[in-house]
PDB file of C-alpha atoms in Angstrom:
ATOM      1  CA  UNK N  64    -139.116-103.990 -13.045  1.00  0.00           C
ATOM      2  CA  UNK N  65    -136.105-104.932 -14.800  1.00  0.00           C
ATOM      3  CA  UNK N  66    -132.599-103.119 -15.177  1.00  0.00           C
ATOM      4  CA  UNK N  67    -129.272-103.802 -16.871  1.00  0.00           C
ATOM      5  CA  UNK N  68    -125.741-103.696 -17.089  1.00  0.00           C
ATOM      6  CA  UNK N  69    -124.259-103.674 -20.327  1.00  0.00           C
ATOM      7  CA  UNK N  70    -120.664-104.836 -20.165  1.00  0.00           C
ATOM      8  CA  UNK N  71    -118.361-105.606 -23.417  1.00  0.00           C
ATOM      9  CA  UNK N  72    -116.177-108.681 -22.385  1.00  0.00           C
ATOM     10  CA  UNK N  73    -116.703-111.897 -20.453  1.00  0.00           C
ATOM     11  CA  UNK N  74    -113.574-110.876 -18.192  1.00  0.00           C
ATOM     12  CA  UNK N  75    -115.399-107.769 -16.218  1.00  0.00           C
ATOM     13  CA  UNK N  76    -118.865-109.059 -16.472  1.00  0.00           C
ATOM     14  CA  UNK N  77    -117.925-110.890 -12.728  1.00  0.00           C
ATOM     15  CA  UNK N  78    -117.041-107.613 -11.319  1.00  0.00           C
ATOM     16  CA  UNK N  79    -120.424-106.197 -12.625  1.00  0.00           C
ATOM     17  CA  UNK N  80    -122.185-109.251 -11.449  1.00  0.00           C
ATOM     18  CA  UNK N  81    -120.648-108.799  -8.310  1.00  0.00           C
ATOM     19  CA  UNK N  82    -121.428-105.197  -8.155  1.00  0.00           C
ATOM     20  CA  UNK N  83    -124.782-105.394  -9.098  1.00  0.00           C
ATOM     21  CA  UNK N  84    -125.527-108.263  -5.746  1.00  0.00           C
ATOM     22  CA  UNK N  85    -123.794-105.835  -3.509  1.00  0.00           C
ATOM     23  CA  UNK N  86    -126.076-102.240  -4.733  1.00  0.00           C
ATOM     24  CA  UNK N  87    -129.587-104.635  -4.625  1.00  0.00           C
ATOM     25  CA  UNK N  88    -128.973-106.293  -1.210  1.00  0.00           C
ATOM     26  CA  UNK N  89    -127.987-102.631  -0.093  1.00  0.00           C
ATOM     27  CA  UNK N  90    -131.252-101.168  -1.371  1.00  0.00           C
ATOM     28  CA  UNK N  91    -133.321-103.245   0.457  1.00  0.00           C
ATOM     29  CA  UNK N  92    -131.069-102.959   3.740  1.00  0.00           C
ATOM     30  CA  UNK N  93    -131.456 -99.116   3.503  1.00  0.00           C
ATOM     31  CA  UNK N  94    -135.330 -99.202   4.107  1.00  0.00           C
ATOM     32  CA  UNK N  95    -134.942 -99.770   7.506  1.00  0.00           C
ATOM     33  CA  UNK N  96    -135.214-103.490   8.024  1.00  0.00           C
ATOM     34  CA  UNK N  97    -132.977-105.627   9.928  1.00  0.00           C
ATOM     35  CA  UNK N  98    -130.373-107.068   7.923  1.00  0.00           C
ATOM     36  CA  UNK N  99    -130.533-110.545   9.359  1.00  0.00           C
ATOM     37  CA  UNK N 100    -133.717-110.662   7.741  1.00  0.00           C
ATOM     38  CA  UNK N 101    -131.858-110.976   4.159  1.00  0.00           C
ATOM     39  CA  UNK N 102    -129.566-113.189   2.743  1.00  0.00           C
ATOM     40  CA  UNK N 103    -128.116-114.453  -0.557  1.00  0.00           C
ATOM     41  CA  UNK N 104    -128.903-117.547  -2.294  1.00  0.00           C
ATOM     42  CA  UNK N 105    -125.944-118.235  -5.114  1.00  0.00           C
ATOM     43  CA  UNK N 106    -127.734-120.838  -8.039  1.00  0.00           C
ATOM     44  CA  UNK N 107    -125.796-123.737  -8.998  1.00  0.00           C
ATOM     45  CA  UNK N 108    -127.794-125.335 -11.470  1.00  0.00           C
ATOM     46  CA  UNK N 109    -127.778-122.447 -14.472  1.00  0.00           C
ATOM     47  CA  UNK N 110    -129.806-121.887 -17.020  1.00  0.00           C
ATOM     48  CA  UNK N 111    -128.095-122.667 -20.269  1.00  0.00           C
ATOM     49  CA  UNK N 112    -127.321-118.661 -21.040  1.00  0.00           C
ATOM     50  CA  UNK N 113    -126.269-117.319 -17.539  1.00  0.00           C
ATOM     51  CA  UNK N 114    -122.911-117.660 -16.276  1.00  0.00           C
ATOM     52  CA  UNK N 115    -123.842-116.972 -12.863  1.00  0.00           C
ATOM     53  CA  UNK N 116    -127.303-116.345 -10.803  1.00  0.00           C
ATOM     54  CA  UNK N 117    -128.198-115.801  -7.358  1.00  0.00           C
ATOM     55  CA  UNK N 118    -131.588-114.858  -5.600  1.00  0.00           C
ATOM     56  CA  UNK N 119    -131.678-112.181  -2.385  1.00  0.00           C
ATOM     57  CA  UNK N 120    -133.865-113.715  -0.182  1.00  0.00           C
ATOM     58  CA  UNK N 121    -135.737-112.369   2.686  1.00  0.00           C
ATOM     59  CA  UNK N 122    -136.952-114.149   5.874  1.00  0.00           C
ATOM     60  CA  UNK N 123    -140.773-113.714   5.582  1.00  0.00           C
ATOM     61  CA  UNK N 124    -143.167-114.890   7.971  1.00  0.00           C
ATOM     62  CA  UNK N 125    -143.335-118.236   6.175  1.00  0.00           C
ATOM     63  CA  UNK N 126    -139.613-118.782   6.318  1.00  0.00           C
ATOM     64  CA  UNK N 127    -137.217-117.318   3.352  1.00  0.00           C
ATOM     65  CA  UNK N 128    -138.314-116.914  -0.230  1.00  0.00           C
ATOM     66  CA  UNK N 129    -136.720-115.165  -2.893  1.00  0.00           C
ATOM     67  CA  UNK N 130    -137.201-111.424  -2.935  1.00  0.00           C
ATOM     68  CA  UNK N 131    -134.793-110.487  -5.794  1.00  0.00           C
ATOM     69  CA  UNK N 132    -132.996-112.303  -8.939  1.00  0.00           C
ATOM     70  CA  UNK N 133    -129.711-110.872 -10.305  1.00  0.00           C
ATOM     71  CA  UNK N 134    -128.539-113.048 -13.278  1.00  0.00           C
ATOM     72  CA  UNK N 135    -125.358-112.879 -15.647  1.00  0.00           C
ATOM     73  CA  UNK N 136    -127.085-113.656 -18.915  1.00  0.00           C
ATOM     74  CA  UNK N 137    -124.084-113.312 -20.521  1.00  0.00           C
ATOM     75  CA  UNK N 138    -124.477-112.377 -24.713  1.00  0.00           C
ATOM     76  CA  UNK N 139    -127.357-114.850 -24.932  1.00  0.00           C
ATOM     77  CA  UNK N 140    -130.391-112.313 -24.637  1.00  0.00           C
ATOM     78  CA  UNK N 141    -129.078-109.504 -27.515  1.00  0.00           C
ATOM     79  CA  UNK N 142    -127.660-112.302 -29.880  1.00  0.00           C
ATOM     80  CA  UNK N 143    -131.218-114.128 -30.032  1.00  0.00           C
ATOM     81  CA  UNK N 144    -132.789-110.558 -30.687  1.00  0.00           C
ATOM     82  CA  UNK N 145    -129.799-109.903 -33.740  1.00  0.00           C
ATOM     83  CA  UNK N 146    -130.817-113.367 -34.829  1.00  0.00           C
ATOM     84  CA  UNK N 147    -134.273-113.390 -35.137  1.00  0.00           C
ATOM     85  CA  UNK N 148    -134.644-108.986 -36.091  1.00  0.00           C
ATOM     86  CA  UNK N 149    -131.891-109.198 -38.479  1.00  0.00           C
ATOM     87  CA  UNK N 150    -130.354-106.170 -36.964  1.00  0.00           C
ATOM     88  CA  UNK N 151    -127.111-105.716 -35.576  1.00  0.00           C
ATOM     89  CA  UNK N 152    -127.044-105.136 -31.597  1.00  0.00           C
ATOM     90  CA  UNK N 153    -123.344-104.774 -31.493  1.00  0.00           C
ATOM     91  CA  UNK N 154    -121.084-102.283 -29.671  1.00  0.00           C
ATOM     92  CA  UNK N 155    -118.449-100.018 -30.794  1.00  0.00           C
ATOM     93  CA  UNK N 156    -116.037 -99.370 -27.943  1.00  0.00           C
ATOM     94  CA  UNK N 157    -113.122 -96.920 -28.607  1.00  0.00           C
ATOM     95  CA  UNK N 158    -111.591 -97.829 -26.144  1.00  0.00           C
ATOM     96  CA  UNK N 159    -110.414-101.155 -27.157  1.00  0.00           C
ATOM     97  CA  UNK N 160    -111.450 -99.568 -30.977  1.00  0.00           C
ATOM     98  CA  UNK N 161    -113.561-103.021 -31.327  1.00  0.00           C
ATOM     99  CA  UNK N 162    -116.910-103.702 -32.097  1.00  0.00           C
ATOM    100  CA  UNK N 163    -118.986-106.345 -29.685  1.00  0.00           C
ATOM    101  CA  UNK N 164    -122.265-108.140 -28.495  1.00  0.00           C
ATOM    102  CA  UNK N 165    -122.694-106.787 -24.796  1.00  0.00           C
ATOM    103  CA  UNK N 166    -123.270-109.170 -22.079  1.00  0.00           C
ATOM    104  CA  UNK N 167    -126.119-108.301 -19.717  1.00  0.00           C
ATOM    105  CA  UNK N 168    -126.352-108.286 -16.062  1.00  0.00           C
ATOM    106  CA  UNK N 169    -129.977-108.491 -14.938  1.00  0.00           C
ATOM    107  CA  UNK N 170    -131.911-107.621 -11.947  1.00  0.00           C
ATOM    108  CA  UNK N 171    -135.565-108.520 -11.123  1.00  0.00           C
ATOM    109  CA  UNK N 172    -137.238-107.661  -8.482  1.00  0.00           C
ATOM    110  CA  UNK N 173    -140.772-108.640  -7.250  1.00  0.00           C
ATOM    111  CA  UNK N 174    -143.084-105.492  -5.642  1.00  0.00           C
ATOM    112  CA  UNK N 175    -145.997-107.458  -4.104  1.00  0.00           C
ATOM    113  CA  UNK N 176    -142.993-109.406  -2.395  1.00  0.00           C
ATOM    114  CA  UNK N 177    -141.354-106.063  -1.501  1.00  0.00           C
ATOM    115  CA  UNK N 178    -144.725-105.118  -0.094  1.00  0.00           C
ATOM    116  CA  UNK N 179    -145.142-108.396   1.923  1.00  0.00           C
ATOM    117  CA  UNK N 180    -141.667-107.860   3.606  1.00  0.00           C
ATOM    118  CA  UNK N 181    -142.102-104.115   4.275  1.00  0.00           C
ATOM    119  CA  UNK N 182    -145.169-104.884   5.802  1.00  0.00           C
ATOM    120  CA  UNK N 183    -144.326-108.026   7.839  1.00  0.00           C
ATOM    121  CA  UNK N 184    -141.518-106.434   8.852  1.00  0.00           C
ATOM    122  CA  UNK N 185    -143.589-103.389   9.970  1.00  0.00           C
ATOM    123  CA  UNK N 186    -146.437-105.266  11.766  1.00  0.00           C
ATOM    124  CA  UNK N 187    -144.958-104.721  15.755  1.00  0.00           C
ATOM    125  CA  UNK N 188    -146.579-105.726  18.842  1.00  0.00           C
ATOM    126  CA  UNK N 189    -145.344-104.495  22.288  1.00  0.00           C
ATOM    127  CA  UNK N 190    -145.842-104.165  25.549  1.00  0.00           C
ATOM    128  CA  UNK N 191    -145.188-100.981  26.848  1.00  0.00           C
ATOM    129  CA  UNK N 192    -143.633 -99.919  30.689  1.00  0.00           C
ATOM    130  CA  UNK N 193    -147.386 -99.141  32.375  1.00  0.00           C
ATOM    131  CA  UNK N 194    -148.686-103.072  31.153  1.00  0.00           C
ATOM    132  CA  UNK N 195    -150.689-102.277  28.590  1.00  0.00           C
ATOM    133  CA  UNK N 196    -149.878-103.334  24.834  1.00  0.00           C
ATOM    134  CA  UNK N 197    -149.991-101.364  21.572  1.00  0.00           C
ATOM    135  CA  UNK N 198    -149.681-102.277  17.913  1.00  0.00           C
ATOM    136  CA  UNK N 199    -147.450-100.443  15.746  1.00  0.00           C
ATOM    137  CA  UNK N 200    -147.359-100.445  12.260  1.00  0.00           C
ATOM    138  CA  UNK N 201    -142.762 -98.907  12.245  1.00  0.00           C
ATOM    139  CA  UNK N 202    -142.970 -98.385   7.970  1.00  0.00           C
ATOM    140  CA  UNK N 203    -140.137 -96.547   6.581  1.00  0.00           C
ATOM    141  CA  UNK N 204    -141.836 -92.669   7.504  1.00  0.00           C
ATOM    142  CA  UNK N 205    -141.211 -92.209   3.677  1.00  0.00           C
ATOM    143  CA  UNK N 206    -143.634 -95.337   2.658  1.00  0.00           C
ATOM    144  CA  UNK N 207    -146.124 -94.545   5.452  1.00  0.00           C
ATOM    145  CA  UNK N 208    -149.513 -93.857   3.289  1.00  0.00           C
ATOM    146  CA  UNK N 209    -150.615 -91.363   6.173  1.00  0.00           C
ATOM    147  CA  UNK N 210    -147.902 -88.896   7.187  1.00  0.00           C
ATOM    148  CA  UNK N 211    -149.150 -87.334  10.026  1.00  0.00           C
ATOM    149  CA  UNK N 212    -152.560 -86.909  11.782  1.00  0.00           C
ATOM    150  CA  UNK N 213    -153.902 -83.494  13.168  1.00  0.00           C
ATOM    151  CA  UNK N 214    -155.781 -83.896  16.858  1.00  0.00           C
ATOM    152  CA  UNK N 215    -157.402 -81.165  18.799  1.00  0.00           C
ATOM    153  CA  UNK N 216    -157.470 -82.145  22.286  1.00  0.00           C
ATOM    154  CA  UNK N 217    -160.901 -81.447  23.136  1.00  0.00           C
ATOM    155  CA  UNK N 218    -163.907 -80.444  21.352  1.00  0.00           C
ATOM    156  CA  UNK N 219    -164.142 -76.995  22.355  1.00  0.00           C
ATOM    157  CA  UNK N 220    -162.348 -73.708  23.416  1.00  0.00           C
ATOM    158  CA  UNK N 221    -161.488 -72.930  19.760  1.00  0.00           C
ATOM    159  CA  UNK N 222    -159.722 -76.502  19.426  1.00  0.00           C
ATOM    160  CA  UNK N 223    -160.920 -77.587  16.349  1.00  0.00           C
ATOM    161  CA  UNK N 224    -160.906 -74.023  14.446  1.00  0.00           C
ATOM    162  CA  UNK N 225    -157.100 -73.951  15.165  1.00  0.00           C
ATOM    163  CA  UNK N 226    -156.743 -77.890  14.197  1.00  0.00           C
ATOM    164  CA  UNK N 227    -158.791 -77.367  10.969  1.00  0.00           C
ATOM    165  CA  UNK N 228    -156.507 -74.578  10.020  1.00  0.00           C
ATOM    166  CA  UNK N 229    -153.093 -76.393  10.681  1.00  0.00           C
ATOM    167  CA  UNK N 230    -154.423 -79.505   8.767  1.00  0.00           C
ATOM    168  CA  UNK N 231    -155.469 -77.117   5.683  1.00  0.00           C
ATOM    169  CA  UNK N 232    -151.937 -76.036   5.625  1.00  0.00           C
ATOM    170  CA  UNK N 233    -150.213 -79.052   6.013  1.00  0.00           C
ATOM    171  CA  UNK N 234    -152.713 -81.342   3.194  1.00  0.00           C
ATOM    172  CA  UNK N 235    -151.430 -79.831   0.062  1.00  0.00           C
ATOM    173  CA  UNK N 236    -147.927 -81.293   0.791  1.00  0.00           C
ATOM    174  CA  UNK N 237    -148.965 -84.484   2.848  1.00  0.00           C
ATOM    175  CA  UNK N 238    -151.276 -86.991   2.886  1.00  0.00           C
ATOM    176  CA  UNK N 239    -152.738 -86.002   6.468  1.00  0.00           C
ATOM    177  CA  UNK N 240    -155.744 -86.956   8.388  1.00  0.00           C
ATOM    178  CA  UNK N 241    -158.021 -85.230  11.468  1.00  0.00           C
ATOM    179  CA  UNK N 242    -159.215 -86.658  14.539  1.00  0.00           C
ATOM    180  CA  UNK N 243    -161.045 -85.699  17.184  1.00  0.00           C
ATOM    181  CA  UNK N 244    -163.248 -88.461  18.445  1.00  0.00           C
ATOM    182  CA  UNK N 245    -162.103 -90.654  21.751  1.00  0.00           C
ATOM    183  CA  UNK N 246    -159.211 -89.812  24.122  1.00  0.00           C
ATOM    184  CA  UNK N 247    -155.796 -88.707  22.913  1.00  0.00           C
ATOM    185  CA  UNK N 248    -154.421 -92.186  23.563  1.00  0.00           C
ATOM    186  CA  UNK N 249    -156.869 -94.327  22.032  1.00  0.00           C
ATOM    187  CA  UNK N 250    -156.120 -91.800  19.042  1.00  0.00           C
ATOM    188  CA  UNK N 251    -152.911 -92.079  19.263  1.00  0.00           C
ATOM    189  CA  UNK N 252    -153.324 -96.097  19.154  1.00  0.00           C
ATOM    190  CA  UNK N 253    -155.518 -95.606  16.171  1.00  0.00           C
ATOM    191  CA  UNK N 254    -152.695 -93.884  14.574  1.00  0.00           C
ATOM    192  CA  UNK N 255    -149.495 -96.413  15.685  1.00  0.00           C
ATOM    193  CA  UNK N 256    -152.212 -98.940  13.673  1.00  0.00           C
ATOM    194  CA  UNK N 257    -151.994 -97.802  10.603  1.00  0.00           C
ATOM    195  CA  UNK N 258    -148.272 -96.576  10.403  1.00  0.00           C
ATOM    196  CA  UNK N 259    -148.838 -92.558  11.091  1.00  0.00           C
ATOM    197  CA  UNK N 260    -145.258 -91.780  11.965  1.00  0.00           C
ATOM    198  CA  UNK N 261    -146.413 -88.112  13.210  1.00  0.00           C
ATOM    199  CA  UNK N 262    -149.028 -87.339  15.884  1.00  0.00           C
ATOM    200  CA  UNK N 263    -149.653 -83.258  16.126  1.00  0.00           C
ATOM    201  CA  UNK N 264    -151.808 -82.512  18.991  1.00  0.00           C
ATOM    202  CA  UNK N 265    -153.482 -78.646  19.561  1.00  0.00           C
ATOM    203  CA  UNK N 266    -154.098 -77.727  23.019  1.00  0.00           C
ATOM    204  CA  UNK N 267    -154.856 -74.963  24.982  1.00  0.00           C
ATOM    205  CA  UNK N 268    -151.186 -73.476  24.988  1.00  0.00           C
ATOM    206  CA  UNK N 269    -151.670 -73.467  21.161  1.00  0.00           C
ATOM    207  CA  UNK N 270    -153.697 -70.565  21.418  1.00  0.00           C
ATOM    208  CA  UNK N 271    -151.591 -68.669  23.106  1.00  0.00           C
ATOM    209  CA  UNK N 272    -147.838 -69.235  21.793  1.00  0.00           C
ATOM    210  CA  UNK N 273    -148.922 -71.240  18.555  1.00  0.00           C
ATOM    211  CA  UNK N 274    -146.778 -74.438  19.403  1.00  0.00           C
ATOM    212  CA  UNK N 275    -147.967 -78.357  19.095  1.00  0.00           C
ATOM    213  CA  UNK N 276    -146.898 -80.974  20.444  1.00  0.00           C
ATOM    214  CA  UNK N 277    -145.715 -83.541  18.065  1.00  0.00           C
ATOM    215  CA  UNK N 278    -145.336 -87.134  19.022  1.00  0.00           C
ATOM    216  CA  UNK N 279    -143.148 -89.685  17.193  1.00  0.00           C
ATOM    217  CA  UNK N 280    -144.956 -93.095  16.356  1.00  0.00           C
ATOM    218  CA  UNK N 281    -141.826 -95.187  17.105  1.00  0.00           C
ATOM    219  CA  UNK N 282    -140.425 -93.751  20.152  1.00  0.00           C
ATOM    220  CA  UNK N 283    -143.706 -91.967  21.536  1.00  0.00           C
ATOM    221  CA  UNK N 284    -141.412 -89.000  22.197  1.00  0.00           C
ATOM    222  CA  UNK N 285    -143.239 -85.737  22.383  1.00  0.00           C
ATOM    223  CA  UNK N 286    -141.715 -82.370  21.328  1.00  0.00           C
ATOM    224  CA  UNK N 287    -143.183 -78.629  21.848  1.00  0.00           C
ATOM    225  CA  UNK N 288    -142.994 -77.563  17.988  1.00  0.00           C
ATOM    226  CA  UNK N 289    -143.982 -74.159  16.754  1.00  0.00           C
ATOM    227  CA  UNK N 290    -146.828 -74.103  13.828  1.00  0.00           C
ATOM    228  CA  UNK N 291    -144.455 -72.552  11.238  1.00  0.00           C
ATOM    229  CA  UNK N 292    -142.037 -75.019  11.824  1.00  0.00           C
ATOM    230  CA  UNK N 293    -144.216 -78.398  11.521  1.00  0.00           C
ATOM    231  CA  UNK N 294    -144.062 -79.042   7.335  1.00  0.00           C
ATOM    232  CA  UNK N 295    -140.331 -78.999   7.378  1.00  0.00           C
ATOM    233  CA  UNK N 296    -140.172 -81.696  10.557  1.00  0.00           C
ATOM    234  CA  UNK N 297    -142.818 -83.577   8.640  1.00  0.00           C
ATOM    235  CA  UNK N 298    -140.581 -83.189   5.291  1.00  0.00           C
ATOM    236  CA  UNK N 299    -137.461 -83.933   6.822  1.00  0.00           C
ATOM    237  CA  UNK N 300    -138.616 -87.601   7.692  1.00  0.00           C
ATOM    238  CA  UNK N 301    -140.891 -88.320   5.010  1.00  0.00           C
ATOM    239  CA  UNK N 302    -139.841 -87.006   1.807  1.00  0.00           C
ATOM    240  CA  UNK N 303    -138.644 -89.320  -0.335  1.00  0.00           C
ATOM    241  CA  UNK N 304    -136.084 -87.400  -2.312  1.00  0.00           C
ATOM    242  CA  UNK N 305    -134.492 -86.884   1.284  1.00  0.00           C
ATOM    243  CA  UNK N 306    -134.143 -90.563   1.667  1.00  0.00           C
ATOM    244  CA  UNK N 307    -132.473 -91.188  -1.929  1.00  0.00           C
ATOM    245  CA  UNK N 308    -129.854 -88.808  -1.271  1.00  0.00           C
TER     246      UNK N 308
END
């Protein structure tokens, strides 16, 4: 995907450059990675059109590659296209009352490569305080492809029915799945797998007060939730228009 910058004079079109670097770099820093995993890699061999270039790189598991390119293509890019279309690409800026080429500021960055660092970046193994290990897939809760997961605790005693009917209410605004087979922690490790930031269990205290317990992926933190209360949790720290304001 590719955005620009139009700028009208060769003077500003370093502060735009400059500008541009600094929002990119911060974009990728706000998903939740550590930032020593990034850095910037200024060009100095230019291609005959840019006036300045410089690649944000990230430290994947094979060392650091370029993740982004933000080039100063100067005038170059719309001059060619007046050349060869015949039509004017110029300007008008009140301002200055003067008509000019813009100069472009370009950013390009690669999804499969932000997919590969997301999800290097995710992949977690640890040991926990009782010996045993678990691996946890930490995605940003907003990029997670399964937001929460819906377990009665056992089979019986109405579990299920009251499981079922949480999940039904929860599906048409998340991408949520059911489980019911093994023990709650090899469910739970199931879940920490595949990146499930939100583990709601329904026991026998459900019945009778209609609370849950839900369990954070990350911390493994367990909180005594009431039903009507569990889709705005869930929004909170998964919806994406949260996490662009």
């Amino acid at each position: 995907e590719i955005s620009a910058c139009l700028v009208g004079s060769e003077m500003c079109i370093r502060d735009r450059y400059e500008h541009w670097k600094e929002q990119r770099i911060n974009w990728h820093k706000s998903l939740g990675i550590s930032q020593d995993k990034y850095r910037y890699h200024d060009h100095i061999k230019l291609a005959h059109y840019a006036n300045a270039a410089s690649d944000i790189e990230f430290d994947f598991p094979m060392g650091f590659k370029e993740l982004e390119g933000i080039h100063s293509r100067t005038d170059f890019d719309l001059k060619q296209h007046e050349e060869f279309s015949g039509k004017k690409l110029q300007y008008f800026d009140p301002e200055i009352n003067e008509n000019y080429v813009p100069y472009v500021v370009e950013t390009s960055v690669g999804l499969d490569r932000t997919f590969l660092a997301i999800l290097s970046s995710a992949y977690t193994e640890e040991k926990l305080e009782n010996g045993t290990e678990r691996v946890v897939l930490k995605l940003p809760a907003m990029l997670a492809p399964i937001k929460a997961a819906v377990m009665p605790l056992t089979k019986k005693d109405g579990l299920p029915e009251k499981a079922r009917e949480i999940l039904n209410e929860l599906k048409f605004d998340f991408n949520c799945q059911y489980d019911e087979k093994d023990s709650p922690g090899k469910r739970y490790r199931r879940q920490d797998a595949i990146g499930t930031p939100f583990c709601i269990m329904v026991d026998h205290q459900t019945l009778e007060d209609n609370t849950v317990t839900i369990r954070d992926r990350d911390t493994m933190e367990q909180e005594r939730v009431e039903v009507s209360k569990i889709a705005a949790m869930v929004k909170s720290k998964t919806d994406f228009k949260n996490y662009l304001k």
